[in-house]
PDB file of C-alpha atoms in Angstrom:
ATOM      1  CA  UNK A   1      -7.324 -12.068  -7.273  1.00 66.00           C
ATOM      2  CA  UNK A   2      -4.441 -10.420  -9.161  1.00 81.00           C
ATOM      3  CA  UNK A   3      -0.829 -11.361  -7.901  1.00 91.00           C
ATOM      4  CA  UNK A   4       2.358  -9.071  -7.544  1.00 95.00           C
ATOM      5  CA  UNK A   5       5.442 -11.002  -6.931  1.00 96.00           C
ATOM      6  CA  UNK A   6       8.492  -9.333  -5.374  1.00 97.00           C
ATOM      7  CA  UNK A   7      12.030 -10.796  -5.565  1.00 97.00           C
ATOM      8  CA  UNK A   8      14.020 -11.252  -3.118  1.00 98.00           C
ATOM      9  CA  UNK A   9      12.050 -11.140  -0.025  1.00 97.00           C
ATOM     10  CA  UNK A  10      15.224 -10.494   1.861  1.00 97.00           C
ATOM     11  CA  UNK A  11      18.572  -9.214   1.098  1.00 98.00           C
ATOM     12  CA  UNK A  12      21.808  -8.329   2.761  1.00 98.00           C
ATOM     13  CA  UNK A  13      24.359  -6.510   1.091  1.00 97.00           C
ATOM     14  CA  UNK A  14      27.681  -4.889   1.900  1.00 97.00           C
ATOM     15  CA  UNK A  15      27.799  -0.965   2.100  1.00 98.00           C
ATOM     16  CA  UNK A  16      28.780   0.288  -1.425  1.00 97.00           C
ATOM     17  CA  UNK A  17      27.302  -2.401  -3.563  1.00 98.00           C
ATOM     18  CA  UNK A  18      24.217  -2.285  -5.547  1.00 98.00           C
ATOM     19  CA  UNK A  19      21.078  -4.327  -5.129  1.00 98.00           C
ATOM     20  CA  UNK A  20      18.266  -4.909  -7.523  1.00 98.00           C
ATOM     21  CA  UNK A  21      14.674  -5.666  -6.484  1.00 98.00           C
ATOM     22  CA  UNK A  22      12.106  -7.242  -9.024  1.00 97.00           C
ATOM     23  CA  UNK A  23       8.458  -6.699  -9.026  1.00 96.00           C
ATOM     24  CA  UNK A  24       6.364  -8.702 -11.299  1.00 96.00           C
ATOM     25  CA  UNK A  25       2.610  -8.690 -11.995  1.00 94.00           C
ATOM     26  CA  UNK A  26       1.946 -12.443 -12.611  1.00 93.00           C
ATOM     27  CA  UNK A  27      -1.447 -12.525 -14.077  1.00 90.00           C
ATOM     28  CA  UNK A  28      -2.064  -9.084 -15.494  1.00 90.00           C
ATOM     29  CA  UNK A  29      -0.453  -6.361 -17.390  1.00 90.00           C
ATOM     30  CA  UNK A  30       0.642  -3.182 -15.534  1.00 88.00           C
ATOM     31  CA  UNK A  31       1.781  -0.222 -17.504  1.00 87.00           C
ATOM     32  CA  UNK A  32       2.178   1.511 -14.042  1.00 89.00           C
ATOM     33  CA  UNK A  33       3.930   0.442 -11.042  1.00 93.00           C
ATOM     34  CA  UNK A  34       4.713   2.111  -7.839  1.00 94.00           C
ATOM     35  CA  UNK A  35       7.742   1.826  -5.574  1.00 96.00           C
ATOM     36  CA  UNK A  36       7.339   2.472  -1.810  1.00 96.00           C
ATOM     37  CA  UNK A  37       9.649   2.434   1.296  1.00 97.00           C
ATOM     38  CA  UNK A  38       8.818   1.793   4.708  1.00 97.00           C
ATOM     39  CA  UNK A  39      11.175   2.269   7.641  1.00 96.00           C
ATOM     40  CA  UNK A  40      10.315   0.533  11.039  1.00 93.00           C
ATOM     41  CA  UNK A  41       7.231   1.532  12.784  1.00 91.00           C
ATOM     42  CA  UNK A  42       6.386   3.996  10.020  1.00 94.00           C
ATOM     43  CA  UNK A  43       4.008   4.118   7.168  1.00 94.00           C
ATOM     44  CA  UNK A  44       4.642   3.519   3.617  1.00 95.00           C
ATOM     45  CA  UNK A  45       6.245   6.566   1.560  1.00 95.00           C
ATOM     46  CA  UNK A  46       5.863   6.610  -2.091  1.00 94.00           C
ATOM     47  CA  UNK A  47       9.409   6.736  -3.946  1.00 96.00           C
ATOM     48  CA  UNK A  48       8.522   6.750  -7.517  1.00 95.00           C
ATOM     49  CA  UNK A  49       6.056   5.989 -10.214  1.00 93.00           C
ATOM     50  CA  UNK A  50       7.224   3.478 -12.780  1.00 91.00           C
ATOM     51  CA  UNK A  51       5.940   3.762 -16.393  1.00 89.00           C
ATOM     52  CA  UNK A  52       6.408   0.988 -19.123  1.00 88.00           C
ATOM     53  CA  UNK A  53       8.488   2.241 -21.754  1.00 87.00           C
ATOM     54  CA  UNK A  54       9.456   5.550 -20.292  1.00 88.00           C
ATOM     55  CA  UNK A  55      11.234   7.163 -17.557  1.00 91.00           C
ATOM     56  CA  UNK A  56      10.159   6.923 -13.874  1.00 93.00           C
ATOM     57  CA  UNK A  57       8.558   9.750 -12.177  1.00 93.00           C
ATOM     58  CA  UNK A  58      10.406  10.341  -8.722  1.00 96.00           C
ATOM     59  CA  UNK A  59       8.728  11.836  -5.687  1.00 94.00           C
ATOM     60  CA  UNK A  60      10.497  14.778  -4.270  1.00 95.00           C
ATOM     61  CA  UNK A  61      13.406  14.065  -2.113  1.00 95.00           C
ATOM     62  CA  UNK A  62      14.204  10.821  -3.792  1.00 96.00           C
ATOM     63  CA  UNK A  63      17.381  10.637  -5.732  1.00 95.00           C
ATOM     64  CA  UNK A  64      16.947   9.120  -9.097  1.00 94.00           C
ATOM     65  CA  UNK A  65      20.349   8.430  -9.605  1.00 95.00           C
ATOM     66  CA  UNK A  66      20.528   6.286  -6.524  1.00 97.00           C
ATOM     67  CA  UNK A  67      17.275   4.417  -6.925  1.00 97.00           C
ATOM     68  CA  UNK A  68      17.254   3.434 -10.487  1.00 97.00           C
ATOM     69  CA  UNK A  69      14.064   2.110 -11.938  1.00 96.00           C
ATOM     70  CA  UNK A  70      13.395   0.206 -15.116  1.00 93.00           C
ATOM     71  CA  UNK A  71       9.970  -0.814 -16.364  1.00 91.00           C
ATOM     72  CA  UNK A  72      10.978  -2.637 -19.547  1.00 85.00           C
ATOM     73  CA  UNK A  73       7.850  -4.942 -19.966  1.00 92.00           C
ATOM     74  CA  UNK A  74       4.322  -4.812 -19.073  1.00 91.00           C
ATOM     75  CA  UNK A  75       4.761  -7.176 -16.172  1.00 94.00           C
ATOM     76  CA  UNK A  76       8.160  -6.246 -14.692  1.00 95.00           C
ATOM     77  CA  UNK A  77       9.623  -3.328 -12.970  1.00 95.00           C
ATOM     78  CA  UNK A  78      13.105  -3.330 -11.341  1.00 97.00           C
ATOM     79  CA  UNK A  79      14.323  -0.982  -8.479  1.00 97.00           C
ATOM     80  CA  UNK A  80      18.067  -1.032  -8.125  1.00 98.00           C
ATOM     81  CA  UNK A  81      19.576   0.638  -5.032  1.00 98.00           C
ATOM     82  CA  UNK A  82      23.026   1.807  -6.263  1.00 97.00           C
ATOM     83  CA  UNK A  83      26.080   2.151  -3.720  1.00 97.00           C
ATOM     84  CA  UNK A  84      23.961   1.168  -0.880  1.00 97.00           C
ATOM     85  CA  UNK A  85      24.518   2.592   2.622  1.00 97.00           C
ATOM     86  CA  UNK A  86      23.111   1.481   5.846  1.00 97.00           C
ATOM     87  CA  UNK A  87      20.563   4.287   6.003  1.00 96.00           C
ATOM     88  CA  UNK A  88      19.108   2.693   2.858  1.00 97.00           C
ATOM     89  CA  UNK A  89      18.151  -0.329   4.979  1.00 97.00           C
ATOM     90  CA  UNK A  90      14.491  -0.520   4.745  1.00 97.00           C
ATOM     91  CA  UNK A  91      11.335  -2.454   3.588  1.00 98.00           C
ATOM     92  CA  UNK A  92      10.687  -1.883  -0.103  1.00 98.00           C
ATOM     93  CA  UNK A  93       7.285  -2.513  -1.383  1.00 97.00           C
ATOM     94  CA  UNK A  94       5.760  -2.300  -5.111  1.00 96.00           C
ATOM     95  CA  UNK A  95       2.405  -2.065  -6.109  1.00 94.00           C
ATOM     96  CA  UNK A  96       0.862  -2.403  -9.568  1.00 90.00           C
ATOM     97  CA  UNK A  97      -2.329  -1.179 -11.394  1.00 82.00           C
ATOM     98  CA  UNK A  98      -3.954  -3.620 -13.745  1.00 80.00           C
ATOM     99  CA  UNK A  99      -4.029  -1.686 -17.183  1.00 75.00           C
ATOM    100  CA  UNK A 100      -7.099  -3.593 -18.437  1.00 75.00           C
ATOM    101  CA  UNK A 101      -9.302  -2.772 -15.478  1.00 73.00           C
ATOM    102  CA  UNK A 102     -11.141   0.490 -15.720  1.00 67.00           C
ATOM    103  CA  UNK A 103     -12.669   2.435 -12.905  1.00 67.00           C
ATOM    104  CA  UNK A 104     -11.468   2.763  -9.332  1.00 66.00           C
ATOM    105  CA  UNK A 105     -10.226  -0.575  -8.638  1.00 77.00           C
ATOM    106  CA  UNK A 106      -7.800  -1.953  -5.750  1.00 84.00           C
ATOM    107  CA  UNK A 107      -4.106  -1.633  -5.901  1.00 87.00           C
ATOM    108  CA  UNK A 108      -2.213  -4.939  -5.843  1.00 91.00           C
ATOM    109  CA  UNK A 109       0.907  -4.980  -3.696  1.00 95.00           C
ATOM    110  CA  UNK A 110       4.010  -7.065  -3.597  1.00 96.00           C
ATOM    111  CA  UNK A 111       5.011  -8.995  -0.463  1.00 97.00           C
ATOM    112  CA  UNK A 112       7.869  -6.475   0.279  1.00 97.00           C
ATOM    113  CA  UNK A 113      11.777  -6.720   0.135  1.00 98.00           C
ATOM    114  CA  UNK A 114      13.706  -6.181   3.427  1.00 98.00           C
ATOM    115  CA  UNK A 115      16.933  -4.695   2.514  1.00 98.00           C
ATOM    116  CA  UNK A 116      19.712  -4.739   5.131  1.00 98.00           C
ATOM    117  CA  UNK A 117      22.936  -2.851   4.391  1.00 98.00           C
ATOM    118  CA  UNK A 118      25.901  -3.814   6.568  1.00 97.00           C
TER     119      UNK A 118
ATOM    120  CA  UNK B   1      -4.458  15.009  -1.576  1.00 60.00           C
ATOM    121  CA  UNK B   2      -7.387  15.016   0.825  1.00 67.00           C
ATOM    122  CA  UNK B   3      -6.200  13.793   4.255  1.00 88.00           C
ATOM    123  CA  UNK B   4      -7.355  11.054   6.585  1.00 94.00           C
ATOM    124  CA  UNK B   5      -7.410  10.840  10.333  1.00 95.00           C
ATOM    125  CA  UNK B   6      -7.385   7.703  12.138  1.00 97.00           C
ATOM    126  CA  UNK B   7      -6.840   6.716  15.932  1.00 97.00           C
ATOM    127  CA  UNK B   8      -3.428   5.333  16.305  1.00 97.00           C
ATOM    128  CA  UNK B   9      -4.518   2.105  17.964  1.00 98.00           C
ATOM    129  CA  UNK B  10      -7.454   0.051  18.881  1.00 98.00           C
ATOM    130  CA  UNK B  11      -8.075  -3.073  20.649  1.00 97.00           C
ATOM    131  CA  UNK B  12     -10.585  -5.933  20.275  1.00 97.00           C
ATOM    132  CA  UNK B  13     -11.158  -9.390  21.575  1.00 97.00           C
ATOM    133  CA  UNK B  14     -11.551 -12.154  19.361  1.00 97.00           C
ATOM    134  CA  UNK B  15     -14.856 -13.072  17.660  1.00 96.00           C
ATOM    135  CA  UNK B  16     -16.049  -9.681  18.599  1.00 97.00           C
ATOM    136  CA  UNK B  17     -17.061  -6.971  16.125  1.00 97.00           C
ATOM    137  CA  UNK B  18     -14.500  -4.075  15.538  1.00 98.00           C
ATOM    138  CA  UNK B  19     -15.456  -0.696  14.223  1.00 98.00           C
ATOM    139  CA  UNK B  20     -12.308   1.163  12.811  1.00 98.00           C
ATOM    140  CA  UNK B  21     -13.423   4.923  12.339  1.00 98.00           C
ATOM    141  CA  UNK B  22     -11.740   7.331   9.790  1.00 97.00           C
ATOM    142  CA  UNK B  23     -12.371  11.062   9.387  1.00 97.00           C
ATOM    143  CA  UNK B  24     -11.952  12.757   5.970  1.00 95.00           C
ATOM    144  CA  UNK B  25     -13.470  15.947   6.259  1.00 93.00           C
ATOM    145  CA  UNK B  26     -11.851  17.663   3.225  1.00 91.00           C
ATOM    146  CA  UNK B  27     -12.751  14.816   0.790  1.00 91.00           C
ATOM    147  CA  UNK B  28     -13.852  15.828  -2.677  1.00 88.00           C
ATOM    148  CA  UNK B  29     -16.780  14.613  -4.630  1.00 86.00           C
ATOM    149  CA  UNK B  30     -14.470  12.369  -6.826  1.00 84.00           C
ATOM    150  CA  UNK B  31     -12.366  10.531  -3.850  1.00 87.00           C
ATOM    151  CA  UNK B  32     -13.145   7.137  -3.401  1.00 90.00           C
ATOM    152  CA  UNK B  33     -12.446   5.906   0.129  1.00 94.00           C
ATOM    153  CA  UNK B  34     -10.138   2.851   0.166  1.00 94.00           C
ATOM    154  CA  UNK B  35      -9.057   0.727   3.206  1.00 96.00           C
ATOM    155  CA  UNK B  36      -5.998  -1.528   3.131  1.00 96.00           C
ATOM    156  CA  UNK B  37      -4.228  -3.500   5.945  1.00 97.00           C
ATOM    157  CA  UNK B  38      -0.799  -4.596   6.289  1.00 97.00           C
ATOM    158  CA  UNK B  39       0.166  -7.501   8.384  1.00 96.00           C
ATOM    159  CA  UNK B  40       3.792  -7.624   9.985  1.00 92.00           C
ATOM    160  CA  UNK B  41       6.430  -7.736   7.433  1.00 93.00           C
ATOM    161  CA  UNK B  42       4.146  -7.891   4.610  1.00 96.00           C
ATOM    162  CA  UNK B  43       3.013  -5.597   1.823  1.00 96.00           C
ATOM    163  CA  UNK B  44      -0.471  -3.769   2.187  1.00 96.00           C
ATOM    164  CA  UNK B  45      -3.700  -5.941   1.213  1.00 95.00           C
ATOM    165  CA  UNK B  46      -6.823  -4.350  -0.092  1.00 93.00           C
ATOM    166  CA  UNK B  47      -9.805  -4.698   2.228  1.00 96.00           C
ATOM    167  CA  UNK B  48     -12.587  -2.607   0.797  1.00 95.00           C
ATOM    168  CA  UNK B  49     -13.551   0.604  -1.040  1.00 93.00           C
ATOM    169  CA  UNK B  50     -16.692   2.689  -1.725  1.00 93.00           C
ATOM    170  CA  UNK B  51     -17.735   6.037  -2.782  1.00 92.00           C
ATOM    171  CA  UNK B  52     -21.100   7.076  -1.328  1.00 93.00           C
ATOM    172  CA  UNK B  53     -23.152   3.954  -0.509  1.00 92.00           C
ATOM    173  CA  UNK B  54     -22.198   1.248   2.249  1.00 94.00           C
ATOM    174  CA  UNK B  55     -20.331  -1.701   0.731  1.00 95.00           C
ATOM    175  CA  UNK B  56     -20.019  -5.300   2.036  1.00 96.00           C
ATOM    176  CA  UNK B  57     -17.712  -7.908   0.877  1.00 94.00           C
ATOM    177  CA  UNK B  58     -16.280 -11.233   2.302  1.00 93.00           C
ATOM    178  CA  UNK B  59     -13.461  -9.416   4.413  1.00 93.00           C
ATOM    179  CA  UNK B  60     -15.495  -6.415   5.853  1.00 97.00           C
ATOM    180  CA  UNK B  61     -18.221  -3.839   5.457  1.00 98.00           C
ATOM    181  CA  UNK B  62     -17.662  -0.228   5.050  1.00 98.00           C
ATOM    182  CA  UNK B  63     -20.012   2.328   6.407  1.00 98.00           C
ATOM    183  CA  UNK B  64     -19.827   5.950   4.866  1.00 97.00           C
ATOM    184  CA  UNK B  65     -21.525   8.772   6.658  1.00 97.00           C
ATOM    185  CA  UNK B  66     -24.087  10.660   4.477  1.00 95.00           C
ATOM    186  CA  UNK B  67     -21.976  13.823   4.125  1.00 95.00           C
ATOM    187  CA  UNK B  68     -18.813  11.540   3.214  1.00 96.00           C
ATOM    188  CA  UNK B  69     -16.761  13.220   5.844  1.00 96.00           C
ATOM    189  CA  UNK B  70     -16.092  10.134   7.705  1.00 97.00           C
ATOM    190  CA  UNK B  71     -16.332   6.466   7.263  1.00 97.00           C
ATOM    191  CA  UNK B  72     -16.093   3.183   9.482  1.00 98.00           C
ATOM    192  CA  UNK B  73     -14.366   0.068   8.569  1.00 98.00           C
ATOM    193  CA  UNK B  74     -16.392  -2.889  10.377  1.00 98.00           C
ATOM    194  CA  UNK B  75     -14.982  -6.363  10.768  1.00 98.00           C
ATOM    195  CA  UNK B  76     -17.943  -8.477  11.899  1.00 96.00           C
ATOM    196  CA  UNK B  77     -15.914 -11.037  14.019  1.00 96.00           C
ATOM    197  CA  UNK B  78     -12.157 -10.289  14.725  1.00 97.00           C
ATOM    198  CA  UNK B  79      -9.762 -12.942  14.561  1.00 97.00           C
ATOM    199  CA  UNK B  80      -6.180 -13.085  15.619  1.00 97.00           C
ATOM    200  CA  UNK B  81      -5.253 -12.923  12.048  1.00 95.00           C
ATOM    201  CA  UNK B  82      -6.978  -9.575  11.751  1.00 97.00           C
ATOM    202  CA  UNK B  83      -4.206  -7.995  13.878  1.00 97.00           C
ATOM    203  CA  UNK B  84      -2.676  -5.579  11.496  1.00 98.00           C
ATOM    204  CA  UNK B  85      -2.301  -1.891  10.729  1.00 98.00           C
ATOM    205  CA  UNK B  86      -5.291  -0.479   8.841  1.00 98.00           C
ATOM    206  CA  UNK B  87      -4.932   2.371   6.397  1.00 97.00           C
ATOM    207  CA  UNK B  88      -8.052   4.519   5.334  1.00 97.00           C
ATOM    208  CA  UNK B  89      -7.087   6.337   2.032  1.00 93.00           C
ATOM    209  CA  UNK B  90      -8.688   8.613  -0.199  1.00 90.00           C
ATOM    210  CA  UNK B  91      -8.106   7.807  -3.874  1.00 82.00           C
ATOM    211  CA  UNK B  92      -8.853   9.828  -6.892  1.00 69.00           C
ATOM    212  CA  UNK B  93     -11.153   8.481  -9.551  1.00 62.00           C
ATOM    213  CA  UNK B  94      -8.616   9.055 -12.408  1.00 59.00           C
ATOM    214  CA  UNK B  95      -6.081  11.426 -13.836  1.00 55.00           C
ATOM    215  CA  UNK B  96      -2.397  11.362 -13.772  1.00 52.00           C
ATOM    216  CA  UNK B  97      -2.049  10.158 -10.224  1.00 56.00           C
ATOM    217  CA  UNK B  98      -4.569   7.158 -10.621  1.00 60.00           C
ATOM    218  CA  UNK B  99      -3.173   4.316  -8.726  1.00 66.00           C
ATOM    219  CA  UNK B 100      -0.922   6.485  -6.605  1.00 76.00           C
ATOM    220  CA  UNK B 101      -1.861   5.864  -2.772  1.00 85.00           C
ATOM    221  CA  UNK B 102      -0.812   8.273   0.098  1.00 87.00           C
ATOM    222  CA  UNK B 103      -0.657   6.433   3.253  1.00 91.00           C
ATOM    223  CA  UNK B 104      -1.063   7.925   6.680  1.00 91.00           C
ATOM    224  CA  UNK B 105      -0.206   6.376   9.807  1.00 93.00           C
ATOM    225  CA  UNK B 106      -3.189   4.233  10.027  1.00 97.00           C
ATOM    226  CA  UNK B 107      -4.607   2.330  13.001  1.00 98.00           C
ATOM    227  CA  UNK B 108      -2.901  -0.566  14.679  1.00 98.00           C
ATOM    228  CA  UNK B 109      -5.375  -3.028  15.688  1.00 98.00           C
ATOM    229  CA  UNK B 110      -4.562  -5.616  18.380  1.00 98.00           C
ATOM    230  CA  UNK B 111      -6.789  -8.415  18.697  1.00 98.00           C
ATOM    231  CA  UNK B 112      -6.840 -10.366  22.069  1.00 97.00           C
ATOM    232  CA  UNK B 113      -7.697 -14.121  22.477  1.00 96.00           C
TER     233      UNK B 113
END
């Protein structure tokens, strides 16, 4: 099956610094990728839709200047958490849609990135 | 988006079948029923999906009610590795939100040895 790879799987950073998370589709092209955030014992919440070659679409309540998304190629989207604070500590997950597959197919998820801000 | 309702938790014994229910009374005619599961500290994993007919794959079976207002995910023989949170999600067939998934709270499945 299709593989989505996230890097890093874990990161610890100091408060006030920025952290970049990468999401790659390894064996398919993805014009659209999605970024989710998951707090402990809660469900996934969609943060934004990343579109290759254009601006990301953010969900209500998500600060676009804090969570910078870049989707510069058909296989890579990045999420940068700027000026991170302890409340940004969470599990960040990306998913990708195979651009070449039509119809109602499954979504492919990365393994997630555990961000801890100290 | 149409909403789904699932029990918060269920328990099963290893090697026994598990039936995970999902209610989606406001489902529209173009909504597909998708199931994903999430193991601890991992991203979600696709399990199965269907529209009207029952579906089978190597992981599970999906039984869809005739009126489509409910569905059941069936794990035929639970293993310890099936312990996870199972999400039942309605997914639009197309349009601008294609690919976007709205996760509910899901069902926490515990499998006892």
